[in-house]
Short mmCIF file of C-alpha atoms (C1' of nucleotides) in Angstrom, two decimals:
data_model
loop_
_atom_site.label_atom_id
_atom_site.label_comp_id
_atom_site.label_asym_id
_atom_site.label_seq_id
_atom_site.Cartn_x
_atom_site.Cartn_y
_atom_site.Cartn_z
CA UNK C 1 -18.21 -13.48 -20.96
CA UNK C 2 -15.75 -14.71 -19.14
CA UNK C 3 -16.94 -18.34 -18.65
CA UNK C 4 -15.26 -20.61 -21.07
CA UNK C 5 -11.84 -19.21 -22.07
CA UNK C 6 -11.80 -20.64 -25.14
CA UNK C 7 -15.05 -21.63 -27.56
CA UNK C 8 -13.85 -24.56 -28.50
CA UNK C 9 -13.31 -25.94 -24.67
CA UNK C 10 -16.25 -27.40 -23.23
CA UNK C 11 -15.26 -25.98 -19.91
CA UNK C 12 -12.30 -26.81 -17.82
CA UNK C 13 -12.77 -28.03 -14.33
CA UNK C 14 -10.13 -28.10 -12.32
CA UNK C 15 -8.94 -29.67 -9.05
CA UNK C 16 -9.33 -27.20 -5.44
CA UNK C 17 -5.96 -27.45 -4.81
CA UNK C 18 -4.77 -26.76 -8.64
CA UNK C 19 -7.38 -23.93 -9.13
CA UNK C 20 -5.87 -22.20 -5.62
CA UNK C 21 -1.71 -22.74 -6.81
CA UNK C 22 -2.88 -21.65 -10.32
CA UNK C 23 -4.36 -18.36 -8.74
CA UNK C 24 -1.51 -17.74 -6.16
CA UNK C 25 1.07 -18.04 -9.05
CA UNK C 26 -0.87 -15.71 -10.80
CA UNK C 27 -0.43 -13.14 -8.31
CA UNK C 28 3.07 -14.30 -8.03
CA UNK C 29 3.67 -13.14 -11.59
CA UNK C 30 1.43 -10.15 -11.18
CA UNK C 31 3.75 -8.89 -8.12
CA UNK C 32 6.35 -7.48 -9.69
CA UNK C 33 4.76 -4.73 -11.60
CA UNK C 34 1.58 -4.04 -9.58
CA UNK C 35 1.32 -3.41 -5.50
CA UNK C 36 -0.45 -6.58 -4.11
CA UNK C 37 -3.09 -4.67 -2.52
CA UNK C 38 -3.92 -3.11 -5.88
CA UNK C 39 -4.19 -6.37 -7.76
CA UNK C 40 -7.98 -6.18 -8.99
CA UNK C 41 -10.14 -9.37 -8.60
CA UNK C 42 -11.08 -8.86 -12.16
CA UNK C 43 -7.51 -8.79 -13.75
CA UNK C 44 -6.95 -12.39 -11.59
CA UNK C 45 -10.16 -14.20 -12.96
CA UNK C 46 -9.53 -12.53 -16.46
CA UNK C 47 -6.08 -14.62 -16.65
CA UNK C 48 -7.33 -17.50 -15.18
CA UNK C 49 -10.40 -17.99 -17.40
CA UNK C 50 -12.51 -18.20 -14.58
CA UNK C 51 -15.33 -15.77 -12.91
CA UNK C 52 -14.70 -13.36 -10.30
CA UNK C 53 -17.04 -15.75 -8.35
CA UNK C 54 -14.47 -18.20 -8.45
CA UNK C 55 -12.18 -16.76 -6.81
CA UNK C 56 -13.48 -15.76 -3.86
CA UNK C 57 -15.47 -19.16 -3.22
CA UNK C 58 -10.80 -19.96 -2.69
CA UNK C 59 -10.48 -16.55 -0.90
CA UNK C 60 -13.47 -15.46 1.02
CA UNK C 61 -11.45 -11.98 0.78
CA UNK C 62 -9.56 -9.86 -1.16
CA UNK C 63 -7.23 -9.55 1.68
CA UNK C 64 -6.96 -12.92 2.16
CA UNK C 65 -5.98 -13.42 -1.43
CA UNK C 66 -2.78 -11.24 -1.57
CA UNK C 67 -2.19 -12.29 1.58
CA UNK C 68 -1.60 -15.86 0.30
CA UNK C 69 0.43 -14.17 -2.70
CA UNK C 70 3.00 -12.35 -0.41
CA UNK C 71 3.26 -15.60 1.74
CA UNK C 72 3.89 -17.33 -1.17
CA UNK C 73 6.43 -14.88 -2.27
CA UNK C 74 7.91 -15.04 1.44
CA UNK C 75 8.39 -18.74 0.97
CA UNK C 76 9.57 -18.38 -1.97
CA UNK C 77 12.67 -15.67 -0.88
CA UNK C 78 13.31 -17.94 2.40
CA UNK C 79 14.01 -21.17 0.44
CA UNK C 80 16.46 -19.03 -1.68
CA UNK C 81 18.41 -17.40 1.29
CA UNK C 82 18.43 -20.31 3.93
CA UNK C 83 21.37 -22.36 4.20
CA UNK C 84 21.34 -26.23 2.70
CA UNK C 85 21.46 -28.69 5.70
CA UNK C 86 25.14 -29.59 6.56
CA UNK C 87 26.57 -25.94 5.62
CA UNK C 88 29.45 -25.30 8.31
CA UNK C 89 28.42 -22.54 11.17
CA UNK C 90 30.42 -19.47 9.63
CA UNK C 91 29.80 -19.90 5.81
CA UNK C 92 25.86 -19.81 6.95
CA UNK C 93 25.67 -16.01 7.51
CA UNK C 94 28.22 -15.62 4.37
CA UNK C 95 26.23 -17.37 2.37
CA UNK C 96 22.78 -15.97 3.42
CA UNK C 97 24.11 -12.89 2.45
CA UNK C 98 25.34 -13.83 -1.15
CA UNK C 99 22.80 -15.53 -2.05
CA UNK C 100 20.71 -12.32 -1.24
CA UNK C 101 22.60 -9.89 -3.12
CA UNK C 102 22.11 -12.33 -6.19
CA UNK C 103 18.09 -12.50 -5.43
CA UNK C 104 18.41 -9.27 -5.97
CA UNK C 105 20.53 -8.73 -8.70
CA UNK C 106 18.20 -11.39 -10.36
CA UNK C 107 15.08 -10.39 -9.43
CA UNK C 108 15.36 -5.93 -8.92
CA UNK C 109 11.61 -5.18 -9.45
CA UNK C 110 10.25 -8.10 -7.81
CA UNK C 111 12.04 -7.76 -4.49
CA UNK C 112 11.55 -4.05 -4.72
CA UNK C 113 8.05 -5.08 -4.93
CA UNK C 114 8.31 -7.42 -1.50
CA UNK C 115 10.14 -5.32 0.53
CA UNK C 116 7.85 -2.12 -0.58
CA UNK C 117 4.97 -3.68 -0.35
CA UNK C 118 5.76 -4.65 3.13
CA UNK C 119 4.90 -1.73 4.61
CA UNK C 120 1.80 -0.50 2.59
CA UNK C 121 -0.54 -0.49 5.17
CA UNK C 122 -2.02 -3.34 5.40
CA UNK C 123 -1.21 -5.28 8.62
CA UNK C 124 -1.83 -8.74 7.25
CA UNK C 125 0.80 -8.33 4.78
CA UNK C 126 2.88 -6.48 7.28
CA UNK C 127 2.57 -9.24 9.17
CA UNK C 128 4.04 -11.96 6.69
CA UNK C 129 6.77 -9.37 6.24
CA UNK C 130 7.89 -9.16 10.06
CA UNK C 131 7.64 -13.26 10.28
CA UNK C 132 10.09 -13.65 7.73
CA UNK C 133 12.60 -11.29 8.77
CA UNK C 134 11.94 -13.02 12.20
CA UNK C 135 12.70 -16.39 10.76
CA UNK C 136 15.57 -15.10 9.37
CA UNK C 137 17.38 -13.48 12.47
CA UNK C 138 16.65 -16.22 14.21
CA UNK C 139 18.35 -18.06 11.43
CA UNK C 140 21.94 -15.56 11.64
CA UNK C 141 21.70 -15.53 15.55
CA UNK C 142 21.74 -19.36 15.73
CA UNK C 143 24.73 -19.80 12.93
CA UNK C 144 26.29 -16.90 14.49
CA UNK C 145 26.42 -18.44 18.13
CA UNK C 146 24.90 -15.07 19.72
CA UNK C 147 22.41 -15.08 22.25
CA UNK C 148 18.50 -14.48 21.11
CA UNK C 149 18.05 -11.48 22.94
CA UNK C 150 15.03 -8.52 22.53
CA UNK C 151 18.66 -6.18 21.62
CA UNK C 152 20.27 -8.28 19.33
CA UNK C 153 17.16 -9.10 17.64
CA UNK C 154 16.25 -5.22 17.31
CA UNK C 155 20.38 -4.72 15.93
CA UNK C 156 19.88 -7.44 13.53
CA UNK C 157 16.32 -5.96 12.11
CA UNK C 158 17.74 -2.72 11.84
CA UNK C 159 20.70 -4.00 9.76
CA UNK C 160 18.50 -6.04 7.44
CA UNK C 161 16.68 -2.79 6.92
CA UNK C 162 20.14 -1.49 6.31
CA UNK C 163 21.15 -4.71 3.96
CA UNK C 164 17.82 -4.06 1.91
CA UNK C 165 18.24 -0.66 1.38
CA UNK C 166 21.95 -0.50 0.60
CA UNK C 167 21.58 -3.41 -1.94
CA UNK C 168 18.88 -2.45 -3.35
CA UNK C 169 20.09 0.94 -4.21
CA UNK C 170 23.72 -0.10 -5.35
CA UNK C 171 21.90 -3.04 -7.93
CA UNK C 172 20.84 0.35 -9.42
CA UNK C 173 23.90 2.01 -9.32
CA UNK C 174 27.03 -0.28 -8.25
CA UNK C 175 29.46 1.95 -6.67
CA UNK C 176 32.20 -0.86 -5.37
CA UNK C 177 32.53 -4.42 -6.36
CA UNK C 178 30.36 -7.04 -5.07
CA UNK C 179 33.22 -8.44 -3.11
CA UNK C 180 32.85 -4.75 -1.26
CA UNK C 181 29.62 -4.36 -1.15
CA UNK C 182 29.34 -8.25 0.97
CA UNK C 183 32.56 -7.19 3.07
CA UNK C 184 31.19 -3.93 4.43
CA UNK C 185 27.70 -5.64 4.91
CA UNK C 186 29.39 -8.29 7.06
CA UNK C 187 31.45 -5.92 8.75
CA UNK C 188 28.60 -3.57 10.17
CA UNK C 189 27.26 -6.78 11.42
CA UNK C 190 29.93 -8.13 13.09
CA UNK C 191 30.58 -4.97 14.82
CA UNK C 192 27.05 -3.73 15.59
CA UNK C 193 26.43 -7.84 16.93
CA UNK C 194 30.08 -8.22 18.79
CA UNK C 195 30.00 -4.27 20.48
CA UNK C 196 26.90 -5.54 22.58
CA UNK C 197 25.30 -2.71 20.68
CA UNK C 198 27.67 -0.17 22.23
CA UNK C 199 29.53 2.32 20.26
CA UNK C 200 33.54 2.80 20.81
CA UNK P 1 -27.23 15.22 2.63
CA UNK P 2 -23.56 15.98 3.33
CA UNK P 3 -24.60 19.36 1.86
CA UNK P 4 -25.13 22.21 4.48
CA UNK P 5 -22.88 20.23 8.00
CA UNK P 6 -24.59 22.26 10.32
CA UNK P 7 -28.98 23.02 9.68
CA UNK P 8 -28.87 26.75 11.10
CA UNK P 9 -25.75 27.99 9.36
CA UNK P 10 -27.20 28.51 6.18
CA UNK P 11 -23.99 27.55 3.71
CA UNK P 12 -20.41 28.24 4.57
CA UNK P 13 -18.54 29.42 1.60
CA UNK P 14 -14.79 29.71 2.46
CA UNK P 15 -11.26 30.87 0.23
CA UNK P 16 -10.19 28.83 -2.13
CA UNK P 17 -6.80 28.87 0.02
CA UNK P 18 -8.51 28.20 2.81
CA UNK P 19 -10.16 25.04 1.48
CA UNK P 20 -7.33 23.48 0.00
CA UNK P 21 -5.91 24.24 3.55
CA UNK P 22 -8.74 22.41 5.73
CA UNK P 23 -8.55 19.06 3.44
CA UNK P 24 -5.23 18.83 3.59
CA UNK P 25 -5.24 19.16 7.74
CA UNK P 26 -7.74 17.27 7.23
CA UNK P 27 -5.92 14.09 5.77
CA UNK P 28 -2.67 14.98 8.05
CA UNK P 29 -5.29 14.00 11.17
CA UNK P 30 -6.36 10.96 9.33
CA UNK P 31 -2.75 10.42 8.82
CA UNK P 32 -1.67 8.22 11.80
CA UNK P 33 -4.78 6.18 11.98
CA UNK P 34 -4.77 5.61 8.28
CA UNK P 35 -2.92 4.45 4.94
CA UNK P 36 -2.59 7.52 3.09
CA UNK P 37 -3.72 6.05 -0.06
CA UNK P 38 -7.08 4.52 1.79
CA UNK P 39 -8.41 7.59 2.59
CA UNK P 40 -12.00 8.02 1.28
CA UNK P 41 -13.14 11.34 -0.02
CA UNK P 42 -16.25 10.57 1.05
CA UNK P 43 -14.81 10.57 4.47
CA UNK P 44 -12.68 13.56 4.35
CA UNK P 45 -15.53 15.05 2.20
CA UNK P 46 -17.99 14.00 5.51
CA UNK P 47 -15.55 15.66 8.06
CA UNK P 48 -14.90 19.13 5.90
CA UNK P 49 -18.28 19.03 5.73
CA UNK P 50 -18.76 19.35 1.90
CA UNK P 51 -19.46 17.88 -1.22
CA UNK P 52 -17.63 14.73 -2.85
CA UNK P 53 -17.71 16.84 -5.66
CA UNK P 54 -15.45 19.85 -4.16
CA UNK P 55 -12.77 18.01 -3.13
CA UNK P 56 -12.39 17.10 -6.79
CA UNK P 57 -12.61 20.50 -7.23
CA UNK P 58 -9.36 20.99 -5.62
CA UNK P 59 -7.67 18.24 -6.16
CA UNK P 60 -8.55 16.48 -9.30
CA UNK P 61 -7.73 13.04 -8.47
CA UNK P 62 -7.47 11.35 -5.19
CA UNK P 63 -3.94 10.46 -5.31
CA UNK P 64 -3.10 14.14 -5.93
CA UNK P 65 -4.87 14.65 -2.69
CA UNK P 66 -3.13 12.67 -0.96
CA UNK P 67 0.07 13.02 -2.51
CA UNK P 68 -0.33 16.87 -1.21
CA UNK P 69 -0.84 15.24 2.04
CA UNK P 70 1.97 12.88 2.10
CA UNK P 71 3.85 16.21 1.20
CA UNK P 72 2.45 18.00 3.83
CA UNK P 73 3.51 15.57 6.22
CA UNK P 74 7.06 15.69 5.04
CA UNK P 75 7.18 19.22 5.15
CA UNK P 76 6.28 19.30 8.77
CA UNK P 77 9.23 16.56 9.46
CA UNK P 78 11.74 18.73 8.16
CA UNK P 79 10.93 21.80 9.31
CA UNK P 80 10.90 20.19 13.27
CA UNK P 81 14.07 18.26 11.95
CA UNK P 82 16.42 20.97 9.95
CA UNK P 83 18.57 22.66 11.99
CA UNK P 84 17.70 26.13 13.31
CA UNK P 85 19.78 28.53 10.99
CA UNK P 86 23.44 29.59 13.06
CA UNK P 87 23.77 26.18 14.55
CA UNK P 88 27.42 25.29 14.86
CA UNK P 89 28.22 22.83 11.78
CA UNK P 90 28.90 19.85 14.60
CA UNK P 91 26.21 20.12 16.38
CA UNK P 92 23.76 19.76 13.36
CA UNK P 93 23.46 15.89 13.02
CA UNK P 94 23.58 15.24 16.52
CA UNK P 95 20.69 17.60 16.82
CA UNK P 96 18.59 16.76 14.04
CA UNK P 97 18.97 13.10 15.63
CA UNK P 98 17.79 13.69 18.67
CA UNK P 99 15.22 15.82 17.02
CA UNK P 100 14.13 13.31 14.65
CA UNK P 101 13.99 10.50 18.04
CA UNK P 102 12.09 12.80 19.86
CA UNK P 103 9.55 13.07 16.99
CA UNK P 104 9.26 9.41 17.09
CA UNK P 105 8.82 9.04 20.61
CA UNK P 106 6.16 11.81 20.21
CA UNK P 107 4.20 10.70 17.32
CA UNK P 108 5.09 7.00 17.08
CA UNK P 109 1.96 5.83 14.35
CA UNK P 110 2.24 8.94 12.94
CA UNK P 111 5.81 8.09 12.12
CA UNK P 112 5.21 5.24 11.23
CA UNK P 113 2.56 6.02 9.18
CA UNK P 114 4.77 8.32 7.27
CA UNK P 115 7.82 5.80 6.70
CA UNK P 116 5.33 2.62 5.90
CA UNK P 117 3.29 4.76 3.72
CA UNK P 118 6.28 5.20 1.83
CA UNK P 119 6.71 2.64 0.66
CA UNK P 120 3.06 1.46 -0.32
CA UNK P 121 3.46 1.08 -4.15
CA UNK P 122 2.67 4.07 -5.19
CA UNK P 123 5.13 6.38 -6.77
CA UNK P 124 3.79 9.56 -6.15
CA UNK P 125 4.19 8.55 -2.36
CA UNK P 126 7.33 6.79 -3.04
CA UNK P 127 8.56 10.12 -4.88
CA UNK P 128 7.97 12.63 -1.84
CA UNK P 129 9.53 9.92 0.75
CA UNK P 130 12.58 9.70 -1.50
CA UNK P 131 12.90 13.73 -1.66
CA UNK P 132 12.66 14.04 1.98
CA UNK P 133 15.22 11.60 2.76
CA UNK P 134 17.39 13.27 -0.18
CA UNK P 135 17.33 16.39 1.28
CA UNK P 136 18.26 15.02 4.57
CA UNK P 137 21.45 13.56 3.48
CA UNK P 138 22.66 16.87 1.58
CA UNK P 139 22.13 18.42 5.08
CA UNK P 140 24.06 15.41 6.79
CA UNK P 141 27.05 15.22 4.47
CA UNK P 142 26.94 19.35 4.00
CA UNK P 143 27.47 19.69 7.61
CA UNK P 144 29.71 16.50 8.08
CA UNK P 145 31.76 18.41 5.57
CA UNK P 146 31.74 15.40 3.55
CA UNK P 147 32.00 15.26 -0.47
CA UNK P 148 28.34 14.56 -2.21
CA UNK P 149 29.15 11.65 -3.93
CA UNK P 150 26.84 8.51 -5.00
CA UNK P 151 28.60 5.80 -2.66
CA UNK P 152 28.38 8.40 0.60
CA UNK P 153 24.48 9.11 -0.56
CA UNK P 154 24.11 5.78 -0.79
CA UNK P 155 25.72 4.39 2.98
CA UNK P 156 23.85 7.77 4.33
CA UNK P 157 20.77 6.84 3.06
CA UNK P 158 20.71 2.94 3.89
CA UNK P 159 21.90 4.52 7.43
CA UNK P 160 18.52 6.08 7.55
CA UNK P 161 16.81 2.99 6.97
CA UNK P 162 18.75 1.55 9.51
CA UNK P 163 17.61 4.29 12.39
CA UNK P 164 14.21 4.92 11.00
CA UNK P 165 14.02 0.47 12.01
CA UNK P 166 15.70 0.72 15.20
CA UNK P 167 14.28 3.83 16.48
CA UNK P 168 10.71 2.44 15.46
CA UNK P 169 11.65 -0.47 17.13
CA UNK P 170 13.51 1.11 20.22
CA UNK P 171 10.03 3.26 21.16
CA UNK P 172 8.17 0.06 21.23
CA UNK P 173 10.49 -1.72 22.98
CA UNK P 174 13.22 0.43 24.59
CA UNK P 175 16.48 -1.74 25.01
CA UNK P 176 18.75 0.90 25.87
CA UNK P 177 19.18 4.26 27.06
CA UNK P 178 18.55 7.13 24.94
CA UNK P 179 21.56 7.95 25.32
CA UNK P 180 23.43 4.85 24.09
CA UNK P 181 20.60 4.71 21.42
CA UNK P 182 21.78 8.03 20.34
CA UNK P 183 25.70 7.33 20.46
CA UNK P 184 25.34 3.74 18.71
CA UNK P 185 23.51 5.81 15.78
CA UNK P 186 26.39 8.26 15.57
CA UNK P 187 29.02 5.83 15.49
CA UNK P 188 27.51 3.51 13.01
CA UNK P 189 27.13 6.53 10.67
CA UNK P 190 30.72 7.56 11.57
CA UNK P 191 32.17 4.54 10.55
CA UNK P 192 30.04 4.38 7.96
CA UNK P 193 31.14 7.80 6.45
CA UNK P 194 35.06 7.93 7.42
CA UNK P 195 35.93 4.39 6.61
CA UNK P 196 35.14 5.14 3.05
CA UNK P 197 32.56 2.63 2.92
CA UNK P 198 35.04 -0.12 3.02
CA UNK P 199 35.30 -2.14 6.33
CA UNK P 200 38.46 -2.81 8.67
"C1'" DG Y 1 -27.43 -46.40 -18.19
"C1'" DT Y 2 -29.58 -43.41 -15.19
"C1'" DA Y 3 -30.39 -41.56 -10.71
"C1'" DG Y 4 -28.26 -38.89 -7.34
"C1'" DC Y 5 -24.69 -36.67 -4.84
"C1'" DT Y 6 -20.70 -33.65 -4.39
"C1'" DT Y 7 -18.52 -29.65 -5.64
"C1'" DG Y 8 -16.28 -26.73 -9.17
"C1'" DT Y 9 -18.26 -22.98 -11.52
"C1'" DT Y 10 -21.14 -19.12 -13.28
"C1'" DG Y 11 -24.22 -14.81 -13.92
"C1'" DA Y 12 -26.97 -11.47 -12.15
"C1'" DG Y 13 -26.86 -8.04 -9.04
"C1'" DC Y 14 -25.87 -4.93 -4.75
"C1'" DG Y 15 -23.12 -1.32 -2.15
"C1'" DT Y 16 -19.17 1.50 -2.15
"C1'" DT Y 17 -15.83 4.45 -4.14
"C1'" DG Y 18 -13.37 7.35 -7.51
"C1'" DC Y 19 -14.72 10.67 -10.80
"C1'" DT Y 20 -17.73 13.78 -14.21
"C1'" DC Y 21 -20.81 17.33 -15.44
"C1'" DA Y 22 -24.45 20.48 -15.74
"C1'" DG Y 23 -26.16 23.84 -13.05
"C1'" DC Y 24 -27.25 26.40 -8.56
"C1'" DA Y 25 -26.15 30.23 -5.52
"C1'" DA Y 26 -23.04 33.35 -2.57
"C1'" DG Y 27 -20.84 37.40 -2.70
"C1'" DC Y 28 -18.87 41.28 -5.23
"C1'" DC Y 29 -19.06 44.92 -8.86
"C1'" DG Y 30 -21.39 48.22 -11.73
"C1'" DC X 1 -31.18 45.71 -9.61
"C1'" DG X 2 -28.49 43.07 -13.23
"C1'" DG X 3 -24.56 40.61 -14.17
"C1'" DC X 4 -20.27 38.30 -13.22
"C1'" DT X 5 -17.14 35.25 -10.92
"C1'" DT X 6 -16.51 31.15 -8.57
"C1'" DG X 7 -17.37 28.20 -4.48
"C1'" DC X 8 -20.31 24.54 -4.30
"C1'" DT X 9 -23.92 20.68 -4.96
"C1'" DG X 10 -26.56 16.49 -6.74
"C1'" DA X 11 -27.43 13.19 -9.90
"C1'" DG X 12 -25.30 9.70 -12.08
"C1'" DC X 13 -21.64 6.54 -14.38
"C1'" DA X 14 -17.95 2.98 -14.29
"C1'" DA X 15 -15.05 -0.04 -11.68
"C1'" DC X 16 -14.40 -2.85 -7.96
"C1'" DG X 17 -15.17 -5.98 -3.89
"C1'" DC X 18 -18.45 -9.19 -2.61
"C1'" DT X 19 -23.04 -12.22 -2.28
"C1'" DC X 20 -26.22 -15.66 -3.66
"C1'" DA X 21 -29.00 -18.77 -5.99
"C1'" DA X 22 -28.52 -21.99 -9.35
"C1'" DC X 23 -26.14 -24.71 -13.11
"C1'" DA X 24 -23.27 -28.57 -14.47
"C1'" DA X 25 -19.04 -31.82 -14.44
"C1'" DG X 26 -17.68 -35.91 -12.80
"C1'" DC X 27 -17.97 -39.53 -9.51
"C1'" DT X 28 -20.46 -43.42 -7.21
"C1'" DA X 29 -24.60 -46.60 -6.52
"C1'" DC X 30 -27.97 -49.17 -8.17
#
DNA sequence: GTAGCTTGTTGAGCGTTGCTCAGCAAGCCG
DNA sequence: CGGCTTGCTGAGCAACGCTCAACAAGCTAC
């Protein structure tokens, strides 16, 4: 039944590598309105034309399916945010952060989706979650000219959790100007990352 | 099979109160170890000792069971969290956060059970997680003597996200004292609230 | 061209899990 | 004892993740 897609098509056979980007975007454009974990095998093959079978002689797993999808969308988000090569030291940060805000503003449900999805459970996509934040600290410590240290890394984490939360909620409801809104985000970091993580 | 739990007792037949009680305990012990939305009835079914069937009884769908656990969870957060009625209005959020860091250095999976689960995808979930952290911030910006509007709710609320990280994070990895955790906390949420949300 | 190999692809089918439904039986009342 | 309420069960269905044996598309070799 769901063999060849369409009558008149003998059958389509398709390349490994094009059959496993055609099934990964899939799930890319799947992500925004369903969970990852709760994409069902069956809705994947349905769209691709092919058999359930299919898909996991790509994926041996479930898992390891929407795993690939939420890397995928990972990559995605981190060739967005990080700087071109030759940016200047202090517009890298700026410009991480702008670029972010507009991700968002662009794309509401489907980084709702990312970030949410992060922490539903499963440790695999948990995982790809905590890897790209990591890539990205590393990214504003370097451009920032602060040492790498297990404090400043926890500072910076916290404020992305922070910069996630706060944007996503004002894209709902803006309650300054986006001018504002990147000020005060820059300006918690620059204090929480110049007061050695001290108060007063 | 998963009929009578025990061969001499001949069938236990308990309250309905009481059986709503024991399956929701039930998934609150599963809790830490366990995505609230991958808990199997035939699990909690197994350790209750009854029926599939009875558990539907009760709840007629498993995410209603489990949303009724997720609550249940919240419920006990507060209730260690809100301040004990006659506190002195400035010692409230100091207390509830050394309350609330205490109950992560007690039950660190749980917590994090609790906060991750959150987020999972579903809304149900989503929707008690949200309430919880709602009512925290009328408590916060009651007792801060602070006016209720949507820019404060929002900076409280990202603030949360922003200790929920670091105290998660702090626990595992303990950078500081508990002390300086506590005061950098304070002051980031004091700047936070009397700047007006804008920086400088 | 046809034989043969590789490999993309399928269909039938199994175990688990969420959920339904008809009916049993425990305990109380008359 | 008869009858009522209601806690409770077992059989069974549909959906889903996953397996496996086998088919067939397209290439190369003769």
């Amino acid at each position: 039944m769901t063999g060849s897609s369409r009558p008149g098509h003998p059958r389509l056979r398709r390349t490994a590598g094009d059959r496993r980007a055609q099934l990964v975007q899939i799930g890319l454009e799947l992500l925004p309105t369903t969970p990852v974990q709760e994409l069902t095998i069956d809705e994947v093959a349905r769209r691709a034309g092919i058999s359930r079978s299919l898909l996991f002689h790509y994926f041996s797993t479930k898992r390891e399916y929407y795993t690939a999808v939420t890397r995928a969308a990972a990559d995605l988000l981190l060739e967005h945010l990080l700087p071109a090569p030759g940016t200047p030291a202090e517009q890298q940060v700026p410009g991480m952060l702008d670029r972010y805000v507009g991700w968002v503003e662009t794309f509401p449900e489907s980084h709702l989706a990312f970030v949410r999805g992060a922490g539903g459970g499963d440790p695999w996509v948990s995982e790809v979650y905590e890897e790209t934040r990591g890539r990205l600290v590393e990214v504003a410590l370097t451009t920032l000219d602060l040492p790498d240290d297990t404090l400043r890394r926890q500072l910076v984490l916290a404020w992305f959790a922070f910069t996630e939360d706060l944007v996503g909620s004002w894209v709902q409801e803006p309650t300054m100007t986006r001018e504002e809104l990147l000020a005060l985000l820059r300006d918690v970091l620059d204090r929480l990352t110049t007061d050695d993580g001290r108060g007063r």
